[in-house]
């Protein structure tokens, strides 16, 4: 809703004396209202037909450090203590995310305890600099180019909030999943096959449990039953293909115990995890994209060389072989449990897709993978929008019947044509890239399983490059039992 100059000026007058140093002592209210309307990004909150609160900041023509500046946070006296200020600042942060801004900063009076508490709770960090232009104020900054855990959310979940269990917290998607669950107010139990001290993400979970690998089958499932019973977890979010495969077939055993597996339906998982079934599912084609066919590896090659051979239920690029000639084919084939596909040259495009089972709404965020690990996890990507690709993803998601967040993979050839490769019925390793454009993937994934009517629509966002780097964390120090630490290493 647009704000008229007179309305904004009246609002500024009403909140003038709520600041430790009144606005009118620093600026002319009328001129300041005109400046904000002309140059600032305004995030208003209207209640009862009035402008109840406002965040105003500058998000365009930024200085070299690339930080947006929050100039004003104000709420009328009769609307205070309703969480409006927190909501408005969070909305402003989301605006910055969608515009691809690295972070934001602001100043507040040191005596304004309410504001200081608010910014600390939202995850802002205090900036200390001898060159600061306002030494008598507190300077806060927040970097938003990756998911964050807000301390306010941590405090909120320390009570009776629900508990979620996350597996494989050493995987690429774990940080974004844990952070998103915390932002949704959930307590998080993190599980992994490795010891706690070996995992940086173990710092962020509320409880850590070391469990057997999914390949161990019954012992893996039994360990999850026990963890959920002891910790009161009511839902499980598996992060790896092996875990999805094991849990999908024993869903009823968990549901009998009141534990929800936040996975797509069993049939959808079966189709996605079998490359022959997946290919045949879309043999009639998908508007706007080509479908890469798959055939069993037999005595003769059904496609022109080069071709790609991979396990029919392969995971994370495991066992992939490129064959360039008939001689190579004869040395490789026949190979039981393998499929063959035409080799398509181009860039890998992955799309994080969220589908709501009731409303049918599908949100798709595509990215071109520029640098990848050997197992196929993107480390440098370009996030963009493409209406044709988004329509294709909506069709594919509906036909598969997936629920919640999954990941589609395509190859984009030199002519700009997309070739459908596969669907991973789990979070992608690059989930944090989609979180980085401002969409609450985890919150909306939870909504798909909670009986809600719909998920949030995708707001417009600016295309952008993301690049990952590794960070170092101290997870254990030598003031504890060194002997037990060495025992775990051996």
XYZ file of C-alpha atoms in Angstrom:
490
model
C 0.000 0.000 0.000
C 1.374 3.395 -1.006
C 2.047 6.000 1.667
C 1.043 9.633 1.112
C 3.458 12.363 2.196
C 0.958 13.779 4.689
C 0.375 10.356 6.215
C 4.100 9.691 6.519
C 4.747 13.120 8.052
C 1.935 12.561 10.568
C 3.412 9.174 11.472
C 6.875 10.675 11.975
C 5.400 13.332 14.259
C 3.577 10.672 16.288
C 6.727 8.613 16.869
C 9.010 11.626 17.260
C 9.212 11.559 21.053
C 9.608 7.768 21.219
C 13.275 8.002 20.245
C 15.923 8.839 22.875
C 16.833 11.800 20.672
C 13.645 13.044 18.959
C 13.684 13.092 15.172
C 12.622 16.737 15.147
C 15.886 17.685 16.875
C 17.894 16.164 14.003
C 15.781 16.764 10.876
C 12.883 18.781 9.542
C 9.977 16.279 9.637
C 8.402 17.440 6.360
C 11.686 17.402 4.445
C 12.607 14.043 5.943
C 9.263 12.542 4.863
C 9.860 13.771 1.320
C 13.400 12.333 1.309
C 12.193 8.921 2.465
C 9.447 8.819 -0.168
C 11.907 9.797 -2.906
C 14.911 7.640 -2.125
C 14.206 5.044 0.598
C 12.768 1.554 0.540
C 9.728 1.646 2.810
C 8.284 -1.394 4.592
C 5.028 -0.322 6.272
C 2.545 -2.080 8.541
C -1.050 -0.884 8.493
C -3.414 -1.698 11.336
C -6.986 -0.486 11.821
C -6.692 1.697 8.734
C -3.633 3.534 10.019
C 0.103 3.394 9.444
C 1.065 1.541 12.618
C 4.754 0.965 11.995
C 7.479 1.562 9.443
C 11.004 0.537 8.536
C 12.757 2.850 6.105
C 16.158 2.136 4.616
C 18.335 2.587 1.569
C 18.811 -0.420 -0.742
C 19.883 1.247 -3.999
C 23.139 2.899 -5.105
C 24.972 1.214 -2.242
C 28.564 2.012 -1.168
C 31.434 -0.348 -2.140
C 30.901 -2.626 0.870
C 27.437 -3.416 -0.511
C 25.441 -2.975 2.711
C 21.928 -1.562 2.882
C 21.332 1.060 5.575
C 18.329 1.076 7.914
C 17.527 4.703 8.638
C 14.326 4.386 10.670
C 12.425 1.786 12.686
C 9.302 3.160 14.330
C 5.980 1.933 15.741
C 3.178 4.150 17.025
C 2.757 4.057 20.800
C -0.701 2.446 20.738
C 0.575 -0.397 18.523
C 3.688 -1.280 20.477
C 4.347 -4.633 22.170
C 2.635 -6.525 19.349
C 5.780 -7.724 17.566
C 5.376 -5.195 14.760
C 8.938 -3.849 14.890
C 10.429 -7.359 14.717
C 8.169 -8.287 11.808
C 9.028 -5.121 9.887
C 12.785 -5.541 10.305
C 12.515 -9.167 9.172
C 10.472 -8.034 6.160
C 13.151 -5.450 5.328
C 15.820 -8.166 5.585
C 13.807 -10.270 3.130
C 13.632 -7.318 0.729
C 17.417 -7.092 0.890
C 17.740 -10.831 0.238
C 15.535 -10.634 -2.851
C 17.604 -7.738 -4.180
C 20.825 -9.710 -3.719
C 22.270 -7.382 -1.066
C 25.104 -8.841 1.035
C 23.942 -7.383 4.326
C 22.618 -4.366 6.155
C 23.613 -2.102 9.017
C 22.073 0.463 11.335
C 22.731 2.628 14.367
C 20.751 2.854 17.582
C 21.135 4.884 20.761
C 22.937 2.940 23.479
C 20.186 3.871 25.947
C 17.446 2.410 23.727
C 17.400 -0.975 25.450
C 14.356 -2.208 23.578
C 16.008 -1.616 20.218
C 19.306 -3.147 21.344
C 17.453 -6.271 22.541
C 15.508 -6.445 19.267
C 18.583 -6.315 17.043
C 20.518 -8.802 19.148
C 17.537 -11.150 18.995
C 17.330 -10.891 15.222
C 20.964 -11.862 14.821
C 22.636 -8.492 14.275
C 26.231 -8.215 15.436
C 27.748 -5.173 17.101
C 30.419 -3.420 15.032
C 33.351 -1.845 16.837
C 35.503 0.637 14.936
C 37.624 3.576 16.023
C 36.669 5.309 12.781
C 32.938 5.029 13.325
C 31.144 8.255 12.453
C 28.688 7.917 15.365
C 30.800 6.808 18.350
C 28.032 7.498 20.895
C 25.615 5.066 19.195
C 25.739 1.294 18.840
C 26.505 0.181 15.303
C 24.846 -3.094 14.281
C 25.436 -5.186 11.157
C 23.955 -8.362 9.695
C 25.325 -10.327 6.744
C 22.480 -12.074 4.932
C 24.212 -13.862 2.079
C 23.828 -17.206 3.888
C 21.246 -18.709 6.279
C 21.549 -17.602 9.888
C 20.252 -18.801 13.237
C 18.745 -15.881 15.109
C 19.329 -15.836 18.837
C 15.768 -14.685 19.369
C 14.519 -17.839 17.714
C 16.837 -19.917 19.894
C 15.321 -18.351 23.000
C 11.800 -18.926 21.686
C 12.323 -22.650 21.162
C 13.789 -23.328 24.610
C 10.281 -23.825 25.952
C 7.703 -26.378 24.849
C 8.252 -26.113 21.105
C 8.076 -29.170 18.870
C 11.200 -31.170 18.145
C 12.461 -32.201 14.722
C 15.139 -34.792 14.011
C 17.595 -34.171 11.166
C 19.822 -36.941 9.831
C 23.278 -36.694 8.233
C 24.087 -33.266 9.644
C 27.518 -33.440 8.054
C 25.947 -33.143 4.585
C 25.901 -30.023 2.417
C 22.246 -29.138 3.039
C 22.366 -29.534 6.830
C 23.242 -25.957 7.792
C 20.311 -24.501 5.863
C 17.909 -27.153 7.191
C 18.946 -26.682 10.827
C 18.804 -22.903 10.534
C 15.394 -23.025 8.862
C 13.965 -25.314 11.544
C 15.230 -23.007 14.269
C 13.702 -20.005 12.522
C 10.412 -21.909 12.499
C 10.668 -22.298 16.273
C 11.573 -25.978 16.415
C 14.070 -27.692 18.665
C 16.502 -29.746 16.576
C 18.017 -33.151 17.246
C 20.943 -33.710 14.894
C 22.140 -37.197 13.968
C 25.142 -38.452 12.059
C 27.347 -41.520 11.671
C 30.398 -39.476 12.732
C 31.258 -38.213 16.235
C 30.017 -34.797 17.307
C 33.509 -33.276 17.426
C 34.021 -34.039 13.731
C 31.006 -31.978 12.622
C 30.791 -28.181 12.553
C 26.987 -28.325 12.223
C 26.785 -30.199 15.534
C 27.440 -26.831 17.193
C 24.071 -25.575 15.937
C 21.775 -28.424 16.992
C 20.123 -28.612 20.400
C 20.945 -32.298 20.888
C 23.383 -34.511 18.989
C 23.173 -38.303 18.630
C 25.611 -40.592 16.845
C 23.703 -43.281 14.948
C 24.453 -46.190 12.562
C 24.558 -45.614 8.806
C 21.398 -46.008 6.741
C 23.094 -48.928 4.972
C 22.798 -50.823 8.270
C 19.023 -50.928 7.799
C 17.313 -52.195 10.953
C 19.877 -50.751 13.370
C 19.565 -47.351 11.653
C 15.774 -47.387 11.970
C 15.954 -48.606 15.585
C 18.339 -45.775 16.463
C 15.899 -43.230 15.025
C 13.007 -44.777 16.975
C 15.052 -44.466 20.155
C 16.177 -40.889 19.451
C 12.602 -39.775 18.766
C 11.346 -41.492 21.927
C 14.018 -40.001 24.194
C 13.991 -36.495 22.697
C 10.288 -36.233 21.922
C 10.849 -35.671 18.189
C 7.644 -35.766 16.155
C 9.095 -35.424 12.678
C 12.184 -36.543 10.745
C 13.918 -34.775 7.875
C 16.340 -37.161 6.105
C 19.064 -35.479 4.055
C 20.709 -38.247 1.992
C 19.548 -40.648 -0.712
C 20.336 -43.776 1.319
C 18.248 -42.480 4.218
C 15.342 -41.569 1.937
C 15.397 -45.054 0.414
C 15.346 -46.811 3.791
C 12.780 -44.580 5.480
C 10.361 -44.401 2.559
C 9.570 -48.117 2.761
C 8.941 -48.164 6.521
C 6.872 -44.993 6.820
C 3.967 -46.735 8.551
C 6.216 -47.932 11.402
C 7.079 -44.321 12.197
C 3.512 -43.057 11.806
C 2.326 -45.698 14.292
C 4.652 -44.043 16.808
C 3.363 -40.550 16.024
C 6.449 -39.623 13.992
C 5.996 -37.965 10.611
C 8.550 -38.533 7.853
C 8.757 -35.311 5.885
C 9.209 -37.126 2.591
C 7.294 -37.321 -0.663
C 4.907 -40.292 -0.952
C 6.415 -43.757 -1.388
C 5.402 -44.040 -5.057
C 6.978 -40.683 -5.926
C 10.218 -41.719 -4.215
C 10.224 -45.046 -6.087
C 9.867 -43.341 -9.472
C 12.495 -40.717 -8.690
C 15.009 -43.252 -7.414
C 14.730 -45.553 -10.461
C 16.137 -43.999 -13.618
C 14.268 -46.381 -15.954
C 10.925 -45.696 -14.275
C 11.606 -41.965 -14.228
C 12.442 -41.877 -17.942
C 9.362 -43.895 -18.930
C 7.166 -41.709 -16.702
C 7.862 -38.781 -19.020
C 8.262 -40.604 -22.341
C 5.422 -38.520 -23.797
C 7.484 -35.413 -23.151
C 7.307 -32.243 -21.091
C 6.429 -28.905 -22.692
C 9.420 -26.617 -22.937
C 12.105 -29.212 -22.144
C 13.539 -32.395 -23.620
C 13.516 -35.626 -21.616
C 16.742 -37.647 -21.619
C 15.738 -41.292 -22.309
C 17.200 -44.207 -20.369
C 17.518 -47.855 -21.441
C 18.976 -50.952 -19.743
C 22.603 -51.695 -20.611
C 22.551 -54.757 -22.890
C 24.621 -56.266 -25.689
C 24.043 -53.405 -28.123
C 24.021 -49.670 -27.478
C 20.649 -48.046 -28.299
C 22.086 -44.526 -28.725
C 24.817 -42.848 -30.750
C 28.153 -42.419 -29.000
C 29.158 -40.896 -26.668
C 26.794 -42.278 -24.039
C 26.559 -42.187 -20.250
C 26.144 -45.353 -18.179
C 25.107 -45.210 -14.521
C 23.486 -47.419 -11.859
C 19.700 -47.566 -12.241
C 19.360 -46.371 -8.631
C 22.594 -44.375 -8.552
C 23.233 -41.623 -6.041
C 25.328 -38.454 -6.193
C 27.090 -39.258 -9.491
C 28.346 -42.584 -8.108
C 29.370 -45.170 -10.717
C 28.886 -42.853 -13.732
C 30.880 -43.887 -16.818
C 31.139 -42.099 -20.187
C 31.674 -44.410 -23.173
C 32.918 -42.892 -26.422
C 33.023 -45.847 -28.831
C 31.678 -49.308 -29.597
C 34.942 -50.811 -28.334
C 34.485 -49.169 -24.958
C 30.870 -50.342 -24.942
C 31.859 -53.962 -25.615
C 34.375 -53.820 -22.768
C 31.716 -52.438 -20.414
C 28.476 -54.204 -21.439
C 26.421 -56.064 -20.564
C 26.246 -54.671 -17.062
C 23.368 -55.679 -14.765
C 21.764 -52.867 -12.792
C 23.010 -50.137 -15.151
C 21.183 -47.830 -17.567
C 22.504 -45.997 -20.604
C 21.557 -42.483 -21.716
C 22.639 -40.175 -24.531
C 25.500 -37.877 -23.536
C 24.253 -34.283 -23.572
C 26.868 -31.554 -23.469
C 26.060 -28.493 -21.433
C 25.768 -26.955 -17.991
C 24.017 -28.699 -15.112
C 20.953 -26.743 -13.983
C 19.416 -27.717 -10.663
C 16.037 -26.492 -9.479
C 14.861 -26.500 -5.874
C 11.133 -27.208 -6.072
C 8.528 -26.970 -3.300
C 5.042 -28.379 -3.975
C 2.035 -28.132 -1.664
C -0.150 -31.266 -1.813
C -3.518 -29.510 -1.324
C -3.251 -26.191 -3.136
C -0.977 -27.578 -5.844
C 1.187 -24.460 -5.708
C 4.703 -25.104 -6.960
C 7.644 -22.803 -6.242
C 10.779 -23.317 -8.349
C 14.180 -21.642 -7.980
C 16.716 -22.667 -10.669
C 20.474 -22.249 -10.670
C 23.277 -23.026 -13.098
C 26.051 -25.022 -11.442
C 29.385 -23.471 -12.410
C 31.709 -25.407 -10.096
C 30.813 -28.756 -8.521
C 32.351 -31.361 -6.239
C 32.962 -34.852 -7.712
C 29.706 -35.952 -6.057
C 27.737 -33.223 -7.802
C 27.319 -30.557 -5.103
C 27.497 -27.030 -6.492
C 30.087 -24.724 -4.965
C 29.698 -21.781 -7.379
C 26.304 -21.162 -8.947
C 24.216 -18.594 -10.782
C 20.625 -18.271 -9.506
C 18.187 -16.943 -12.101
C 14.555 -17.100 -13.274
C 13.114 -18.783 -16.355
C 9.354 -18.923 -16.914
C 9.548 -21.888 -19.324
C 11.631 -23.919 -16.887
C 9.367 -23.031 -13.963
C 6.262 -24.185 -15.879
C 8.004 -27.439 -16.764
C 8.953 -27.996 -13.117
C 5.364 -27.386 -12.018
C 4.159 -30.048 -14.488
C 6.845 -32.548 -13.458
C 6.192 -32.021 -9.733
C 2.452 -32.536 -10.180
C 2.853 -35.663 -12.326
C 5.311 -37.213 -9.862
C 3.117 -36.245 -6.905
C 6.053 -34.975 -4.870
C 5.323 -33.169 -1.609
C 7.520 -30.536 0.008
C 10.995 -29.697 -1.208
C 12.759 -31.809 -3.848
C 15.404 -31.104 -6.464
C 15.227 -31.473 -10.258
C 18.305 -31.691 -12.466
C 18.545 -30.596 -16.085
C 21.301 -30.092 -18.625
C 21.198 -26.794 -20.529
C 22.823 -27.249 -23.927
C 24.612 -24.615 -26.018
C 21.336 -23.705 -27.722
C 19.597 -22.956 -24.413
C 17.446 -26.121 -24.488
C 16.835 -27.834 -21.148
C 17.122 -31.626 -20.949
C 15.420 -33.275 -17.960
C 17.860 -35.581 -16.198
C 16.395 -36.653 -12.846
C 14.584 -35.744 -9.640
C 16.204 -36.118 -6.219
C 13.379 -36.604 -3.672
C 15.269 -34.754 -0.928
C 16.866 -31.399 -0.204
C 19.650 -30.494 -2.605
C 23.195 -29.876 -1.441
C 22.805 -26.301 -2.650
C 19.684 -25.588 -0.585
C 21.363 -22.583 1.045
C 21.526 -20.856 -2.355
C 17.733 -20.884 -2.596
C 17.442 -19.710 1.014
C 19.816 -16.922 0.034
C 17.324 -15.306 -2.346
C 14.854 -14.836 0.492
C 12.505 -17.821 0.174
C 11.839 -19.705 3.407
C 12.304 -23.189 1.961
C 12.237 -25.027 5.287
C 9.260 -23.145 6.693
C 7.277 -23.871 3.545
C 8.480 -27.485 3.476
C 7.053 -27.863 6.985
C 3.794 -26.275 5.813
C 3.417 -28.993 3.181
C 3.130 -31.616 5.939
C 1.236 -29.660 8.588
C -2.217 -29.487 7.048
C -1.845 -25.832 6.051
C -3.861 -24.535 3.125
C -0.922 -23.355 1.039
C 2.727 -22.314 0.884
C 4.053 -18.818 0.356
C 4.347 -17.639 -3.250
C 7.785 -16.823 -4.585
C 8.517 -13.108 -4.563
C 10.539 -11.543 -7.346
C 14.300 -11.618 -6.810
C 17.400 -10.436 -8.611
C 19.590 -13.014 -10.437
C 22.898 -13.462 -8.657
C 26.078 -15.490 -8.303
C 26.757 -17.451 -5.122
C 30.087 -19.010 -4.177
C 30.837 -21.243 -1.216
C 33.904 -21.291 0.971
C 34.842 -23.557 3.816
C 34.896 -22.219 7.373
C 36.850 -23.491 10.346
C 35.251 -24.070 13.744
C 36.657 -25.332 17.031
C 34.397 -28.208 18.072
C 36.466 -29.669 20.913
C 39.297 -28.436 23.133
C 41.905 -30.382 25.077
C 40.599 -29.548 28.549
C 38.385 -32.630 28.254
C 39.219 -36.332 28.221
C 41.940 -36.605 25.574
C 42.015 -40.386 25.837
C 38.363 -40.678 24.819
C 38.945 -38.312 21.899
C 41.836 -40.425 20.661
C 39.715 -43.550 21.043
C 37.104 -42.082 18.673
C 39.820 -41.258 16.133
C 41.150 -44.794 16.181
